[in-house]
Amino acid sequence: MGDMADELQEAMECRDAKKRLLQTIRELGKNESTQEDMHRRLAAVKSAQVGTRVKCPTCKKRFTKKTYQHTFCSRKGRNNCKDRFHNIQPHRIERSRAYA
Ligand SMILES: [Zn+2]
């Protein structure tokens, strides 16, 4: 009886570990597609005409493109959209994958 409880416990822990691993993989995948989406959105903003409504590549907020270089809704202050965009770089994802 005791052995069976141990086995059950082990099986549960194994299942939990598997669940956690799947979760990590899902999150990494999400990061990757987000990064890809961000670059796609940045390309869209870059090719948009000045004076048109565009979507911020980082936060998806809509804003009017004021100048040719205006590609993010904010580029001032801490954690602004321009910095956040550049902080999400492939090597960061690679590193988090190595620790996963
Ligand atoms: Zn933004």
Coordinates of N, CA and C and ligand atoms in Angstrom, one line a residue:
M1 N 0.8 -1.2 0.0 CA 0.0 0.0 0.0 C 0.9 1.3 0.0
G2 N 1.9 1.2 0.8 CA 2.8 2.4 0.9 C 3.5 2.6 -0.4
D3 N 3.9 1.5 -1.0 CA 4.6 1.6 -2.3 C 3.8 2.3 -3.4
M4 N 2.5 1.9 -3.3 CA 1.6 2.4 -4.3 C 1.5 4.0 -4.2
A5 N 1.4 4.4 -2.9 CA 1.2 5.8 -2.6 C 2.5 6.5 -3.1
D6 N 3.7 5.9 -2.9 CA 4.9 6.5 -3.4 C 4.9 6.6 -4.9
E7 N 4.5 5.6 -5.5 CA 4.5 5.6 -7.0 C 3.5 6.7 -7.5
L8 N 2.4 6.8 -6.8 CA 1.4 7.8 -7.2 C 2.0 9.2 -7.1
Q9 N 2.6 9.3 -6.0 CA 3.3 10.6 -5.7 C 4.3 11.0 -6.8
E10 N 5.1 10.0 -7.1 CA 6.1 10.1 -8.1 C 5.5 10.5 -9.5
A11 N 4.4 9.8 -9.8 CA 3.7 10.0 -11.1 C 3.2 11.5 -11.1
M12 N 2.7 11.9 -10.0 CA 2.1 13.3 -9.9 C 3.2 14.3 -10.1
E13 N 4.3 14.1 -9.4 CA 5.4 15.0 -9.5 C 5.9 15.1 -11.0
C14 N 6.0 13.9 -11.6 CA 6.4 13.8 -13.0 C 5.5 14.6 -13.9
R15 N 4.2 14.5 -13.6 CA 3.2 15.2 -14.4 C 3.3 16.7 -14.2
D16 N 3.6 17.1 -13.0 CA 3.8 18.5 -12.7 C 5.0 19.1 -13.4
A17 N 6.1 18.3 -13.4 CA 7.3 18.7 -14.0 C 7.0 18.9 -15.5
K18 N 6.3 17.9 -16.1 CA 6.0 18.0 -17.5 C 5.1 19.2 -17.8
K19 N 4.2 19.5 -16.9 CA 3.3 20.6 -17.1 C 4.1 21.9 -17.1
R20 N 5.0 22.0 -16.1 CA 5.9 23.2 -16.0 C 6.7 23.4 -17.2
L21 N 7.3 22.3 -17.7 CA 8.1 22.3 -18.9 C 7.3 22.8 -20.1
L22 N 6.1 22.3 -20.3 CA 5.2 22.7 -21.4 C 4.9 24.2 -21.3
Q23 N 4.7 24.6 -20.1 CA 4.4 26.0 -19.8 C 5.5 26.9 -20.3
T24 N 6.7 26.5 -19.9 CA 7.9 27.2 -20.2 C 8.1 27.3 -21.7
I25 N 7.9 26.2 -22.4 CA 8.0 26.1 -23.9 C 7.0 27.0 -24.5
R26 N 5.7 27.0 -24.0 CA 4.7 27.9 -24.5 C 5.1 29.3 -24.3
E27 N 5.6 29.7 -23.2 CA 6.0 31.1 -22.9 C 7.1 31.5 -23.8
L28 N 8.1 30.7 -24.1 CA 9.2 31.0 -25.0 C 8.6 31.2 -26.4
G29 N 7.7 30.3 -26.8 CA 7.1 30.4 -28.1 C 6.4 31.7 -28.2
K30 N 5.7 32.1 -27.2 CA 4.9 33.4 -27.2 C 5.9 34.6 -27.4
N31 N 7.0 34.5 -26.6 CA 8.0 35.6 -26.8 C 8.5 35.7 -28.2
E32 N 8.7 34.6 -28.8 CA 9.2 34.6 -30.1 C 8.2 35.2 -31.1
S33 N 7.0 34.8 -31.0 CA 6.0 35.3 -32.0 C 5.7 36.8 -31.7
T34 N 5.8 37.2 -30.4 CA 5.6 38.6 -30.1 C 6.7 39.4 -30.7
Q35 N 7.9 38.9 -30.6 CA 9.1 39.6 -31.2 C 8.9 39.7 -32.7
E36 N 8.5 38.7 -33.3 CA 8.2 38.7 -34.8 C 7.1 39.7 -35.1
D37 N 6.1 39.6 -34.3 CA 4.9 40.5 -34.5 C 5.4 42.0 -34.4
M38 N 6.3 42.2 -33.4 CA 6.8 43.6 -33.2 C 7.5 44.1 -34.4
H39 N 8.4 43.2 -34.9 CA 9.1 43.6 -36.1 C 8.3 43.8 -37.3
R40 N 7.2 43.0 -37.4 CA 6.3 43.2 -38.5 C 5.6 44.5 -38.4
R41 N 5.1 44.8 -37.1 CA 4.4 46.1 -36.9 C 5.4 47.3 -37.1
L42 N 6.6 47.2 -36.7 CA 7.6 48.3 -36.9 C 7.7 48.5 -38.4
A43 N 7.8 47.5 -39.2 CA 8.0 47.6 -40.7 C 6.7 48.3 -41.2
A44 N 5.6 48.0 -40.7 CA 4.3 48.6 -41.1 C 4.3 50.1 -40.8
V45 N 4.8 50.5 -39.6 CA 4.8 51.9 -39.2 C 5.8 52.6 -40.0
K46 N 7.0 52.0 -40.3 CA 8.0 52.6 -41.1 C 7.5 52.9 -42.5
S47 N 6.7 52.0 -43.0 CA 6.3 52.3 -44.4 C 5.0 53.1 -44.5
A48 N 4.4 53.4 -43.3 CA 3.2 54.3 -43.3 C 3.6 55.7 -43.6
Q49 N 2.6 56.4 -44.2 CA 2.8 57.9 -44.5 C 2.7 58.7 -43.2
V50 N 3.5 59.8 -43.2 CA 3.4 60.8 -42.1 C 2.0 61.3 -42.1
G51 N 1.5 61.5 -40.8 CA 0.1 62.0 -40.7 C -1.0 61.0 -40.7
T52 N -0.6 59.7 -40.8 CA -1.6 58.6 -40.8 C -1.6 58.0 -39.4
R53 N -2.7 57.3 -39.1 CA -2.8 56.6 -37.8 C -2.0 55.3 -37.9
V54 N -1.2 55.0 -37.0 CA -0.4 53.8 -37.0 C -0.5 53.1 -35.6
K55 N -0.1 51.8 -35.5 CA -0.1 51.1 -34.3 C 1.3 51.0 -33.7
C56 N 1.5 51.3 -32.5 CA 2.8 51.2 -31.8 C 3.3 49.8 -31.9
P57 N 4.5 49.5 -32.4 CA 5.1 48.2 -32.5 C 5.2 47.5 -31.1
T58 N 5.4 48.2 -30.1 CA 5.6 47.6 -28.8 C 4.2 47.4 -28.0
C59 N 3.4 48.4 -27.9 CA 2.2 48.3 -27.1 C 0.9 48.2 -27.9
K60 N 1.0 48.4 -29.2 CA -0.2 48.3 -30.1 C -1.1 49.5 -29.9
K61 N -0.7 50.5 -29.2 CA -1.5 51.7 -29.0 C -1.5 52.5 -30.3
R62 N -2.7 53.1 -30.7 CA -2.7 53.8 -32.0 C -2.3 55.2 -31.7
F63 N -1.5 55.8 -32.7 CA -1.1 57.2 -32.6 C -0.9 57.7 -34.0
T64 N -0.8 59.0 -34.2 CA -0.6 59.6 -35.5 C 0.9 59.8 -35.7
K65 N 1.3 59.3 -36.8 CA 2.7 59.4 -37.2 C 3.0 60.8 -37.5
K66 N 3.9 61.4 -36.7 CA 4.2 62.9 -36.9 C 5.3 63.2 -37.8
T67 N 6.4 62.4 -37.7 CA 7.5 62.6 -38.6 C 7.9 61.3 -39.2
Y68 N 8.8 61.3 -40.1 CA 9.3 60.1 -40.8 C 9.9 59.1 -39.8
Q69 N 10.6 59.6 -38.8 CA 11.3 58.7 -37.8 C 10.4 58.3 -36.7
H70 N 9.2 58.9 -36.6 CA 8.3 58.6 -35.5 C 7.7 57.2 -35.6
T71 N 8.2 56.3 -34.9 CA 7.8 54.9 -35.1 C 7.2 54.2 -33.8
F72 N 7.4 54.9 -32.7 CA 6.8 54.4 -31.4 C 6.0 55.5 -30.7
C73 N 5.0 55.0 -30.0 CA 4.1 56.0 -29.4 C 4.8 56.9 -28.3
S74 N 5.8 56.3 -27.7 CA 6.6 57.1 -26.7 C 8.1 56.7 -26.8
R75 N 9.0 57.6 -26.6 CA 10.4 57.3 -26.6 C 11.1 58.1 -25.5
K76 N 10.3 58.5 -24.5 CA 10.8 59.3 -23.4 C 10.5 58.5 -22.1
G77 N 11.4 58.8 -21.1 CA 11.1 58.2 -19.8 C 11.6 56.7 -19.7
R78 N 11.4 56.2 -18.5 CA 11.8 54.9 -18.2 C 10.8 53.9 -18.8
N79 N 11.3 52.8 -19.4 CA 10.5 51.8 -19.9 C 9.5 52.3 -21.0
N80 N 10.0 53.2 -21.8 CA 9.2 53.7 -22.9 C 9.2 52.6 -24.0
C81 N 8.3 52.8 -25.0 CA 8.1 51.8 -26.0 C 9.3 51.6 -26.9
K82 N 10.0 52.6 -27.2 CA 11.2 52.5 -28.0 C 12.3 51.6 -27.3
D83 N 12.5 51.9 -26.0 CA 13.5 51.1 -25.2 C 13.0 49.7 -25.0
R84 N 11.7 49.6 -24.8 CA 11.2 48.2 -24.6 C 11.3 47.4 -25.8
F85 N 11.1 48.0 -26.9 CA 11.3 47.3 -28.2 C 12.7 46.7 -28.3
H86 N 13.6 47.6 -28.1 CA 15.0 47.2 -28.3 C 15.5 46.3 -27.1
N87 N 14.8 46.3 -26.0 CA 15.2 45.4 -24.9 C 14.8 44.0 -25.2
I88 N 13.9 43.8 -26.1 CA 13.4 42.4 -26.4 C 14.2 42.0 -27.6
Q89 N 15.4 41.4 -27.3 CA 16.3 41.0 -28.4 C 16.5 39.5 -28.4
P90 N 16.8 38.9 -29.5 CA 16.9 37.5 -29.6 C 17.8 36.8 -28.6
H91 N 19.0 37.5 -28.3 CA 19.9 36.8 -27.4 C 19.3 36.7 -26.0
R92 N 18.4 37.5 -25.6 CA 17.7 37.4 -24.3 C 16.9 36.1 -24.3
I93 N 16.2 35.9 -25.4 CA 15.4 34.7 -25.4 C 16.3 33.4 -25.4
E94 N 17.4 33.5 -26.1 CA 18.3 32.4 -26.2 C 18.8 32.1 -24.8
R95 N 19.1 33.1 -24.0 CA 19.6 32.9 -22.7 C 18.5 32.3 -21.8
S96 N 17.3 32.8 -21.9 CA 16.3 32.2 -21.0 C 16.0 30.8 -21.4
R97 N 16.2 30.4 -22.6 CA 16.0 29.0 -23.1 C 17.1 28.2 -22.5
A98 N 18.3 28.7 -22.3 CA 19.4 27.9 -21.8 C 19.2 27.6 -20.3
Y99 N 18.5 28.5 -19.6 CA 18.2 28.2 -18.2 C 17.0 27.4 -18.0
A100 N 16.2 27.3 -19.0 CA 14.9 26.6 -18.8 C 15.1 25.1 -18.5
Ligands
ZN1 ZN 3.7 52.2 -27.3

